[in-house]
PDB file of C-alpha atoms in Angstrom:
ATOM      1  CA  UNK A 762     128.111  82.086 -19.636  1.00 61.00           C
ATOM      2  CA  UNK A 763     128.050  82.879 -23.310  1.00 90.00           C
ATOM      3  CA  UNK A 764     126.492  86.262 -24.047  1.00 92.00           C
ATOM      4  CA  UNK A 765     124.871  88.214 -26.836  1.00 93.00           C
ATOM      5  CA  UNK A 766     124.363  91.968 -26.849  1.00 94.00           C
ATOM      6  CA  UNK A 767     121.564  94.375 -27.799  1.00 95.00           C
ATOM      7  CA  UNK A 768     121.780  98.124 -28.338  1.00 94.00           C
ATOM      8  CA  UNK A 769     119.049 100.182 -29.998  1.00 92.00           C
ATOM      9  CA  UNK A 770     121.766 102.572 -31.186  1.00 89.00           C
ATOM     10  CA  UNK A 771     122.978  99.772 -33.483  1.00 84.00           C
ATOM     11  CA  UNK A 772     119.815  99.877 -35.613  1.00 77.00           C
ATOM     12  CA  UNK A 773     121.752 100.939 -38.716  1.00 71.00           C
ATOM     13  CA  UNK A 774     124.257  98.092 -38.667  1.00 69.00           C
ATOM     14  CA  UNK A 775     124.048  96.002 -41.799  1.00 72.00           C
ATOM     15  CA  UNK A 776     125.320  92.754 -40.289  1.00 73.00           C
ATOM     16  CA  UNK A 777     124.842  92.616 -36.516  1.00 70.00           C
ATOM     17  CA  UNK A 778     126.411  89.569 -34.885  1.00 86.00           C
ATOM     18  CA  UNK A 779     125.320  90.054 -31.288  1.00 91.00           C
ATOM     19  CA  UNK A 780     128.803  90.889 -30.058  1.00 91.00           C
ATOM     20  CA  UNK A 781     129.564  93.866 -27.833  1.00 91.00           C
ATOM     21  CA  UNK A 782     131.175  95.604 -30.832  1.00 89.00           C
ATOM     22  CA  UNK A 783     128.397  94.651 -33.260  1.00 90.00           C
ATOM     23  CA  UNK A 784     125.192  94.167 -31.221  1.00 93.00           C
ATOM     24  CA  UNK A 785     121.681  93.359 -32.329  1.00 92.00           C
ATOM     25  CA  UNK A 786     119.300  96.331 -32.447  1.00 91.00           C
ATOM     26  CA  UNK A 787     116.300  94.433 -31.083  1.00 91.00           C
ATOM     27  CA  UNK A 788     115.732  92.165 -28.129  1.00 92.00           C
ATOM     28  CA  UNK A 789     113.725  89.856 -30.388  1.00 91.00           C
ATOM     29  CA  UNK A 790     116.720  89.317 -32.680  1.00 90.00           C
ATOM     30  CA  UNK A 791     118.846  88.432 -29.659  1.00 92.00           C
ATOM     31  CA  UNK A 792     116.234  85.944 -28.434  1.00 91.00           C
ATOM     32  CA  UNK A 793     116.090  84.387 -31.916  1.00 89.00           C
ATOM     33  CA  UNK A 794     119.874  84.026 -31.811  1.00 87.00           C
ATOM     34  CA  UNK A 795     119.735  82.261 -28.454  1.00 87.00           C
ATOM     35  CA  UNK A 796     117.242  79.819 -29.950  1.00 85.00           C
ATOM     36  CA  UNK A 797     119.749  79.064 -32.734  1.00 86.00           C
ATOM     37  CA  UNK A 798     122.745  78.928 -30.374  1.00 84.00           C
ATOM     38  CA  UNK A 799     121.775  77.145 -27.144  1.00 80.00           C
ATOM     39  CA  UNK A 800     125.196  77.900 -25.649  1.00 85.00           C
ATOM     40  CA  UNK A 801     124.108  81.543 -25.301  1.00 83.00           C
ATOM     41  CA  UNK A 802     122.646  81.898 -21.820  1.00 87.00           C
ATOM     42  CA  UNK A 803     122.741  85.650 -21.253  1.00 93.00           C
ATOM     43  CA  UNK A 804     121.443  88.673 -23.201  1.00 94.00           C
ATOM     44  CA  UNK A 805     122.815  92.078 -22.208  1.00 95.00           C
ATOM     45  CA  UNK A 806     120.586  94.988 -23.200  1.00 95.00           C
ATOM     46  CA  UNK A 807     121.920  98.550 -23.401  1.00 95.00           C
ATOM     47  CA  UNK A 808     119.841 101.432 -22.096  1.00 94.00           C
ATOM     48  CA  UNK A 809     117.220 102.711 -24.498  1.00 92.00           C
ATOM     49  CA  UNK A 810     113.618 102.509 -25.605  1.00 90.00           C
ATOM     50  CA  UNK A 811     112.933  99.318 -27.513  1.00 89.00           C
ATOM     51  CA  UNK A 812     109.975  98.483 -29.701  1.00 84.00           C
ATOM     52  CA  UNK A 813     108.951  95.075 -30.894  1.00 81.00           C
ATOM     53  CA  UNK A 814     106.668  92.175 -30.291  1.00 82.00           C
ATOM     54  CA  UNK A 815     105.668  91.925 -26.641  1.00 80.00           C
ATOM     55  CA  UNK A 816     105.402  90.094 -24.336  1.00 84.00           C
ATOM     56  CA  UNK A 817     108.824  88.548 -24.695  1.00 83.00           C
ATOM     57  CA  UNK A 818     109.099  84.827 -24.062  1.00 81.00           C
ATOM     58  CA  UNK A 819     112.459  84.057 -22.495  1.00 81.00           C
ATOM     59  CA  UNK A 820     113.166  80.656 -20.965  1.00 82.00           C
ATOM     60  CA  UNK A 821     116.498  79.552 -19.580  1.00 86.00           C
ATOM     61  CA  UNK A 822     118.188  82.827 -20.462  1.00 89.00           C
ATOM     62  CA  UNK A 823     119.252  85.730 -18.256  1.00 91.00           C
ATOM     63  CA  UNK A 824     117.991  89.015 -19.725  1.00 91.00           C
ATOM     64  CA  UNK A 825     120.062  91.801 -18.152  1.00 91.00           C
ATOM     65  CA  UNK A 826     119.355  95.493 -18.643  1.00 91.00           C
ATOM     66  CA  UNK A 827     121.881  98.293 -18.473  1.00 86.00           C
ATOM     67  CA  UNK A 828     123.127  98.900 -14.938  1.00 74.00           C
ATOM     68  CA  UNK A 829     122.236  95.411 -13.698  1.00 62.00           C
ATOM     69  CA  UNK A 830     125.820  94.514 -12.808  1.00 59.00           C
TER      70      UNK A 830
END
């Protein structure tokens, strides 16, 4: 499965790409990316407290929190 990554600690990155080395800072940005790139089927979310627009609407994507492996 193709993955994208989220880590609240990355909030100061100027050009997040959703990679493990350069993750998105919000879950919403990662979901938007999966809508643009249908090959992405998994979002891995690092531990942390996230803010944003809730509820999240996620269809056809695995949303995995830290420690879910």
